[in-house]
């Protein structure tokens, strides 16, 4: 089994409050994990531990089997795409400068390479090239979100962390962004951790869904399994309505085992 990310017996405390305890999780390479749970249950905390923005009080995070404690934190972060909801863009930088931020660090003086990367990613996320010189304040919410995703992807990371990235956009834009993200995911074979509070979105995008409550794992399973065999009353309640209304792609209803990006 090719494990990309591993949480090993993690504990996290804020003041007196234990947010996570004995939290262990393995994420296989190429998996698209959606994370859902009640507000304050520790989703953002878990995500930020992967790129070292939050340190566990006990336990270890391994990436490709290597403890991230031992890694250069700046380099670690550059290798992991991170897209969050809201004001993720540098307001004083143009679209082009925002997207090229990490690639230009990596490419050094090779400006042509960076420029090509910006054009490529703008195209992939569905941004018109003519928006390049604009500043974030001159873009719509959906466009800003796309720039944020392009920026997260532009460093060609092997891991992409997304924290409710489509929360602030309308339904139509959201649907488009979901489709684009799935396309990018299929094309790149990237490993994704995606936090959402929308169970429909979690079931639609994930190859696996992680359901958390109070920092504890309620279930970690493919969407079809959540629907057919909810592990706890919490999950049962979460998927109850979806079971009646949700239409999973056929290949995922028939086969509860994760079968890799190619199978989707
Ligand atoms: N810096 C901090 N200091 C103290 N408590 C914190 C801090 N950051 C987070 N917490 C607490 O830890 C818990 C988990 O927070 P976290 O941000 O991971 O939740 P979440 O699952 O992402 O919630 P939401 O769905 O609302 O975004 C919450 O109870 C929160 O109040
Ligand atoms: Mg959060």
GROMACS .gro file of C-alpha atoms and ligand atoms in nm:
model
  296
    1UNK     CA    1   0.000   0.000   0.000
    2UNK     CA    2   0.135   0.336  -0.101
    3UNK     CA    3   0.069   0.569   0.191
    4UNK     CA    4   0.107   0.938   0.110
    5UNK     CA    5  -0.002   1.095   0.438
    6UNK     CA    6  -0.018   0.936   0.780
    7UNK     CA    7  -0.144   1.077   1.110
    8UNK     CA    8   0.001   0.867   1.392
    9UNK     CA    9  -0.166   0.883   1.729
   10UNK     CA   10  -0.210   1.260   1.720
   11UNK     CA   11  -0.308   1.465   2.020
   12UNK     CA   12  -0.391   1.834   2.005
   13UNK     CA   13  -0.488   2.049   2.301
   14UNK     CA   14  -0.583   2.417   2.315
   15UNK     CA   15  -0.561   2.536   2.673
   16UNK     CA   16  -0.769   2.280   2.858
   17UNK     CA   17  -0.961   2.162   2.556
   18UNK     CA   18  -0.858   1.837   2.392
   19UNK     CA   19  -0.938   1.878   2.024
   20UNK     CA   20  -0.787   1.550   1.905
   21UNK     CA   21  -0.665   1.243   2.087
   22UNK     CA   22  -0.534   0.911   1.954
   23UNK     CA   23  -0.613   1.035   1.606
   24UNK     CA   24  -0.467   0.802   1.345
   25UNK     CA   25  -0.535   0.801   0.974
   26UNK     CA   26  -0.368   0.676   0.658
   27UNK     CA   27  -0.427   0.838   0.323
   28UNK     CA   28  -0.320   0.646   0.017
   29UNK     CA   29  -0.149   0.815  -0.273
   30UNK     CA   30  -0.395   0.944  -0.531
   31UNK     CA   31  -0.688   0.938  -0.292
   32UNK     CA   32  -0.941   1.226  -0.282
   33UNK     CA   33  -1.043   1.247   0.083
   34UNK     CA   34  -1.333   1.471   0.173
   35UNK     CA   35  -1.356   1.566   0.540
   36UNK     CA   36  -1.686   1.652   0.701
   37UNK     CA   37  -1.804   1.704   1.058
   38UNK     CA   38  -1.967   1.950   1.292
   39UNK     CA   39  -1.821   2.297   1.336
   40UNK     CA   40  -1.521   2.301   1.567
   41UNK     CA   41  -1.459   1.927   1.544
   42UNK     CA   42  -1.101   1.971   1.427
   43UNK     CA   43  -1.113   1.964   1.046
   44UNK     CA   44  -0.900   2.273   0.986
   45UNK     CA   45  -0.666   2.165   1.264
   46UNK     CA   46  -0.609   1.827   1.096
   47UNK     CA   47  -0.549   1.992   0.759
   48UNK     CA   48  -0.301   2.246   0.891
   49UNK     CA   49  -0.101   1.973   1.061
   50UNK     CA   50  -0.017   1.825   0.722
   51UNK     CA   51   0.173   2.134   0.610
   52UNK     CA   52   0.312   2.209   0.952
   53UNK     CA   53   0.106   2.522   1.019
   54UNK     CA   54  -0.018   2.355   1.338
   55UNK     CA   55   0.201   2.122   1.544
   56UNK     CA   56   0.052   1.828   1.729
   57UNK     CA   57   0.113   1.807   2.105
   58UNK     CA   58   0.181   1.436   2.068
   59UNK     CA   59   0.209   1.196   1.778
   60UNK     CA   60   0.359   1.230   1.433
   61UNK     CA   61   0.264   1.327   1.082
   62UNK     CA   62   0.441   1.133   0.809
   63UNK     CA   63   0.451   1.220   0.442
   64UNK     CA   64   0.586   0.940   0.222
   65UNK     CA   65   0.689   0.776   0.546
   66UNK     CA   66   0.903   1.072   0.653
   67UNK     CA   67   0.830   1.261   0.970
   68UNK     CA   68   0.753   1.623   0.880
   69UNK     CA   69   0.918   1.738   1.203
   70UNK     CA   70   1.251   1.657   1.042
   71UNK     CA   71   1.182   1.854   0.727
   72UNK     CA   72   1.256   2.210   0.631
   73UNK     CA   73   0.918   2.372   0.697
   74UNK     CA   74   0.935   2.625   0.414
   75UNK     CA   75   1.019   2.358   0.162
   76UNK     CA   76   0.749   2.133   0.305
   77UNK     CA   77   0.489   2.406   0.258
   78UNK     CA   78   0.599   2.490  -0.093
   79UNK     CA   79   0.546   2.130  -0.193
   80UNK     CA   80   0.189   2.122  -0.066
   81UNK     CA   81  -0.090   2.319  -0.230
   82UNK     CA   82  -0.314   2.492   0.021
   83UNK     CA   83  -0.641   2.660  -0.073
   84UNK     CA   84  -0.868   2.813   0.186
   85UNK     CA   85  -1.195   2.994   0.180
   86UNK     CA   86  -1.211   3.372   0.178
   87UNK     CA   87  -0.925   3.615   0.139
   88UNK     CA   88  -0.655   3.380   0.028
   89UNK     CA   89  -0.503   3.604  -0.237
   90UNK     CA   90  -0.236   3.867  -0.190
   91UNK     CA   91  -0.443   4.184  -0.245
   92UNK     CA   92  -0.150   4.395  -0.367
   93UNK     CA   93  -0.051   4.145  -0.634
   94UNK     CA   94  -0.207   4.089  -0.975
   95UNK     CA   95  -0.362   3.757  -1.073
   96UNK     CA   96  -0.042   3.664  -1.254
   97UNK     CA   97   0.177   3.754  -0.958
   98UNK     CA   98  -0.047   3.562  -0.721
   99UNK     CA   99  -0.036   3.245  -0.929
  100UNK     CA  100   0.335   3.271  -1.004
  101UNK     CA  101   0.437   3.324  -0.644
  102UNK     CA  102   0.561   2.973  -0.572
  103UNK     CA  103   0.666   2.880  -0.928
  104UNK     CA  104   0.887   3.189  -0.948
  105UNK     CA  105   1.059   3.083  -0.626
  106UNK     CA  106   1.115   2.739  -0.774
  107UNK     CA  107   1.208   2.847  -1.126
  108UNK     CA  108   1.442   3.125  -1.020
  109UNK     CA  109   1.531   3.344  -1.318
  110UNK     CA  110   1.361   3.126  -1.573
  111UNK     CA  111   1.075   3.371  -1.622
  112UNK     CA  112   0.950   3.211  -1.943
  113UNK     CA  113   0.887   2.888  -1.756
  114UNK     CA  114   0.694   3.069  -1.486
  115UNK     CA  115   0.488   3.260  -1.742
  116UNK     CA  116   0.402   2.938  -1.920
  117UNK     CA  117   0.298   2.781  -1.590
  118UNK     CA  118   0.067   3.073  -1.512
  119UNK     CA  119  -0.101   3.050  -1.852
  120UNK     CA  120  -0.140   2.676  -1.821
  121UNK     CA  121  -0.305   2.690  -1.479
  122UNK     CA  122  -0.531   2.982  -1.567
  123UNK     CA  123  -0.658   2.779  -1.858
  124UNK     CA  124  -0.706   2.465  -1.650
  125UNK     CA  125  -0.915   2.639  -1.383
  126UNK     CA  126  -1.114   2.824  -1.647
  127UNK     CA  127  -0.983   3.178  -1.607
  128UNK     CA  128  -0.965   3.406  -1.909
  129UNK     CA  129  -0.607   3.506  -1.988
  130UNK     CA  130  -0.707   3.873  -2.003
  131UNK     CA  131  -0.762   3.873  -1.626
  132UNK     CA  132  -0.389   3.836  -1.567
  133UNK     CA  133  -0.320   4.199  -1.486
  134UNK     CA  134  -0.618   4.248  -1.255
  135UNK     CA  135  -0.602   4.270  -0.878
  136UNK     CA  136  -0.812   4.041  -0.655
  137UNK     CA  137  -1.052   4.325  -0.567
  138UNK     CA  138  -1.135   4.355  -0.939
  139UNK     CA  139  -1.253   3.994  -0.965
  140UNK     CA  140  -1.578   3.819  -0.882
  141UNK     CA  141  -1.587   3.576  -0.588
  142UNK     CA  142  -1.581   3.276  -0.821
  143UNK     CA  143  -1.287   3.416  -1.015
  144UNK     CA  144  -1.097   3.481  -0.693
  145UNK     CA  145  -1.162   3.125  -0.590
  146UNK     CA  146  -1.026   3.000  -0.922
  147UNK     CA  147  -0.711   3.211  -0.880
  148UNK     CA  148  -0.669   3.059  -0.533
  149UNK     CA  149  -0.695   2.710  -0.677
  150UNK     CA  150  -0.459   2.792  -0.964
  151UNK     CA  151  -0.212   2.930  -0.713
  152UNK     CA  152  -0.237   2.619  -0.497
  153UNK     CA  153  -0.180   2.398  -0.800
  154UNK     CA  154   0.086   2.604  -0.975
  155UNK     CA  155   0.371   2.457  -0.775
  156UNK     CA  156   0.265   2.113  -0.907
  157UNK     CA  157   0.224   1.977  -0.556
  158UNK     CA  158   0.172   1.609  -0.489
  159UNK     CA  159  -0.066   1.699  -0.208
  160UNK     CA  160  -0.348   1.949  -0.221
  161UNK     CA  161  -0.519   2.071   0.097
  162UNK     CA  162  -0.849   2.252   0.051
  163UNK     CA  163  -1.046   2.403   0.337
  164UNK     CA  164  -1.404   2.472   0.230
  165UNK     CA  165  -1.269   2.621  -0.093
  166UNK     CA  166  -1.608   2.660  -0.263
  167UNK     CA  167  -1.801   2.791   0.035
  168UNK     CA  168  -1.837   3.149  -0.083
  169UNK     CA  169  -1.960   3.094  -0.438
  170UNK     CA  170  -2.303   3.045  -0.591
  171UNK     CA  171  -2.438   2.701  -0.680
  172UNK     CA  172  -2.360   2.719  -1.052
  173UNK     CA  173  -2.002   2.836  -1.005
  174UNK     CA  174  -1.962   2.579  -0.735
  175UNK     CA  175  -2.072   2.300  -0.965
  176UNK     CA  176  -1.827   2.419  -1.230
  177UNK     CA  177  -1.541   2.439  -0.983
  178UNK     CA  178  -1.620   2.091  -0.856
  179UNK     CA  179  -1.608   1.953  -1.209
  180UNK     CA  180  -1.281   2.133  -1.281
  181UNK     CA  181  -1.127   2.008  -0.961
  182UNK     CA  182  -1.228   1.649  -1.044
  183UNK     CA  183  -1.078   1.688  -1.390
  184UNK     CA  184  -0.750   1.822  -1.250
  185UNK     CA  185  -0.748   1.545  -0.993
  186UNK     CA  186  -0.796   1.278  -1.257
  187UNK     CA  187  -0.532   1.430  -1.483
  188UNK     CA  188  -0.265   1.479  -1.218
  189UNK     CA  189  -0.315   1.187  -0.980
  190UNK     CA  190  -0.266   1.433  -0.694
  191UNK     CA  191  -0.364   1.340  -0.337
  192UNK     CA  192  -0.637   1.569  -0.206
  193UNK     CA  193  -0.769   1.647   0.143
  194UNK     CA  194  -1.083   1.855   0.103
  195UNK     CA  195  -1.283   1.996   0.396
  196UNK     CA  196  -1.648   2.070   0.339
  197UNK     CA  197  -1.962   2.107   0.549
  198UNK     CA  198  -2.180   1.991   0.261
  199UNK     CA  199  -2.241   1.616   0.268
  200UNK     CA  200  -2.355   1.622  -0.095
  201UNK     CA  201  -2.021   1.774  -0.195
  202UNK     CA  202  -1.832   1.527   0.024
  203UNK     CA  203  -2.004   1.229  -0.142
  204UNK     CA  204  -1.972   1.371  -0.491
  205UNK     CA  205  -1.601   1.453  -0.481
  206UNK     CA  206  -1.446   1.202  -0.245
  207UNK     CA  207  -1.302   0.864  -0.324
  208UNK     CA  208  -1.318   0.839   0.053
  209UNK     CA  209  -1.513   1.043   0.304
  210UNK     CA  210  -1.380   1.108   0.653
  211UNK     CA  211  -1.655   1.185   0.902
  212UNK     CA  212  -1.537   1.351   1.222
  213UNK     CA  213  -1.720   1.434   1.541
  214UNK     CA  214  -1.545   1.588   1.842
  215UNK     CA  215  -1.206   1.505   1.694
  216UNK     CA  216  -1.298   1.138   1.660
  217UNK     CA  217  -1.328   0.941   1.342
  218UNK     CA  218  -1.684   0.825   1.293
  219UNK     CA  219  -1.619   0.664   0.957
  220UNK     CA  220  -1.354   0.665   0.687
  221UNK     CA  221  -1.489   0.492   0.382
  222UNK     CA  222  -1.588   0.531   0.017
  223UNK     CA  223  -1.910   0.729  -0.044
  224UNK     CA  224  -2.114   0.424  -0.136
  225UNK     CA  225  -2.021   0.256   0.188
  226UNK     CA  226  -2.124   0.559   0.392
  227UNK     CA  227  -2.463   0.544   0.226
  228UNK     CA  228  -2.511   0.171   0.249
  229UNK     CA  229  -2.341   0.102   0.582
  230UNK     CA  230  -2.320   0.412   0.804
  231UNK     CA  231  -2.092   0.318   1.094
  232UNK     CA  232  -2.249   0.530   1.368
  233UNK     CA  233  -2.576   0.713   1.440
  234UNK     CA  234  -2.391   1.038   1.362
  235UNK     CA  235  -2.310   0.918   1.009
  236UNK     CA  236  -2.656   0.771   0.970
  237UNK     CA  237  -2.809   1.108   1.041
  238UNK     CA  238  -2.564   1.284   0.813
  239UNK     CA  239  -2.641   1.069   0.509
  240UNK     CA  240  -3.009   1.004   0.574
  241UNK     CA  241  -3.140   1.275   0.348
  242UNK     CA  242  -2.870   1.218   0.087
  243UNK     CA  243  -2.961   0.855   0.058
  244UNK     CA  244  -3.293   0.956  -0.088
  245UNK     CA  245  -3.172   1.238  -0.310
  246UNK     CA  246  -2.810   1.167  -0.395
  247UNK     CA  247  -2.723   1.011  -0.728
  248UNK     CA  248  -2.378   0.866  -0.715
  249UNK     CA  249  -2.211   0.771  -1.039
  250UNK     CA  250  -2.294   0.406  -1.110
  251UNK     CA  251  -1.939   0.279  -1.088
  252UNK     CA  252  -1.926   0.397  -0.730
  253UNK     CA  253  -2.252   0.241  -0.621
  254UNK     CA  254  -2.155  -0.102  -0.749
  255UNK     CA  255  -1.810  -0.107  -0.598
  256UNK     CA  256  -1.748   0.004  -0.245
  257UNK     CA  257  -1.376  -0.052  -0.265
  258UNK     CA  258  -1.162   0.240  -0.373
  259UNK     CA  259  -1.036   0.156  -0.718
  260UNK     CA  260  -0.805   0.446  -0.794
  261UNK     CA  261  -0.844   0.761  -0.999
  262UNK     CA  262  -0.861   0.573  -1.326
  263UNK     CA  263  -1.176   0.398  -1.218
  264UNK     CA  264  -1.374   0.717  -1.175
  265LIG     N1  265  -0.561   2.892   1.815
  265LIG     C1  266  -0.660   2.835   1.887
  265LIG     N2  267  -0.672   2.856   2.018
  265LIG     C2  268  -0.768   2.795   2.092
  265LIG     N3  269  -0.860   2.714   2.041
  265LIG     C3  270  -0.855   2.688   1.909
  265LIG     C4  271  -0.756   2.748   1.825
  265LIG     N4  272  -0.775   2.703   1.698
  265LIG     C5  273  -0.883   2.622   1.704
  265LIG     N5  274  -0.931   2.613   1.830
  265LIG     C6  275  -1.045   2.530   1.874
  265LIG     O1  276  -1.020   2.396   1.835
  265LIG     C7  277  -1.139   2.334   1.787
  265LIG     C8  278  -1.116   2.282   1.646
  265LIG     O2  279  -1.098   2.392   1.559
  265LIG     P1  280  -1.096   2.375   1.400
  265LIG     O3  281  -1.066   2.507   1.342
  265LIG     O4  282  -1.005   2.263   1.365
  265LIG     O5  283  -1.246   2.332   1.373
  265LIG     P2  284  -1.320   2.302   1.235
  265LIG     O6  285  -1.364   2.160   1.240
  265LIG     O7  286  -1.234   2.341   1.121
  265LIG     O8  287  -1.448   2.395   1.246
  265LIG     P3  288  -1.530   2.478   1.131
  265LIG     O9  289  -1.616   2.379   1.062
  265LIG    O10  290  -1.610   2.574   1.211
  265LIG    O11  291  -1.429   2.543   1.041
  265LIG     C9  292  -1.247   2.438   1.800
  265LIG    O12  293  -1.318   2.414   1.919
  265LIG    C10  294  -1.174   2.568   1.806
  265LIG    O13  295  -1.244   2.663   1.882
  266LIG    MG1  296  -1.247   2.494   0.977
   0.00000   0.00000   0.00000
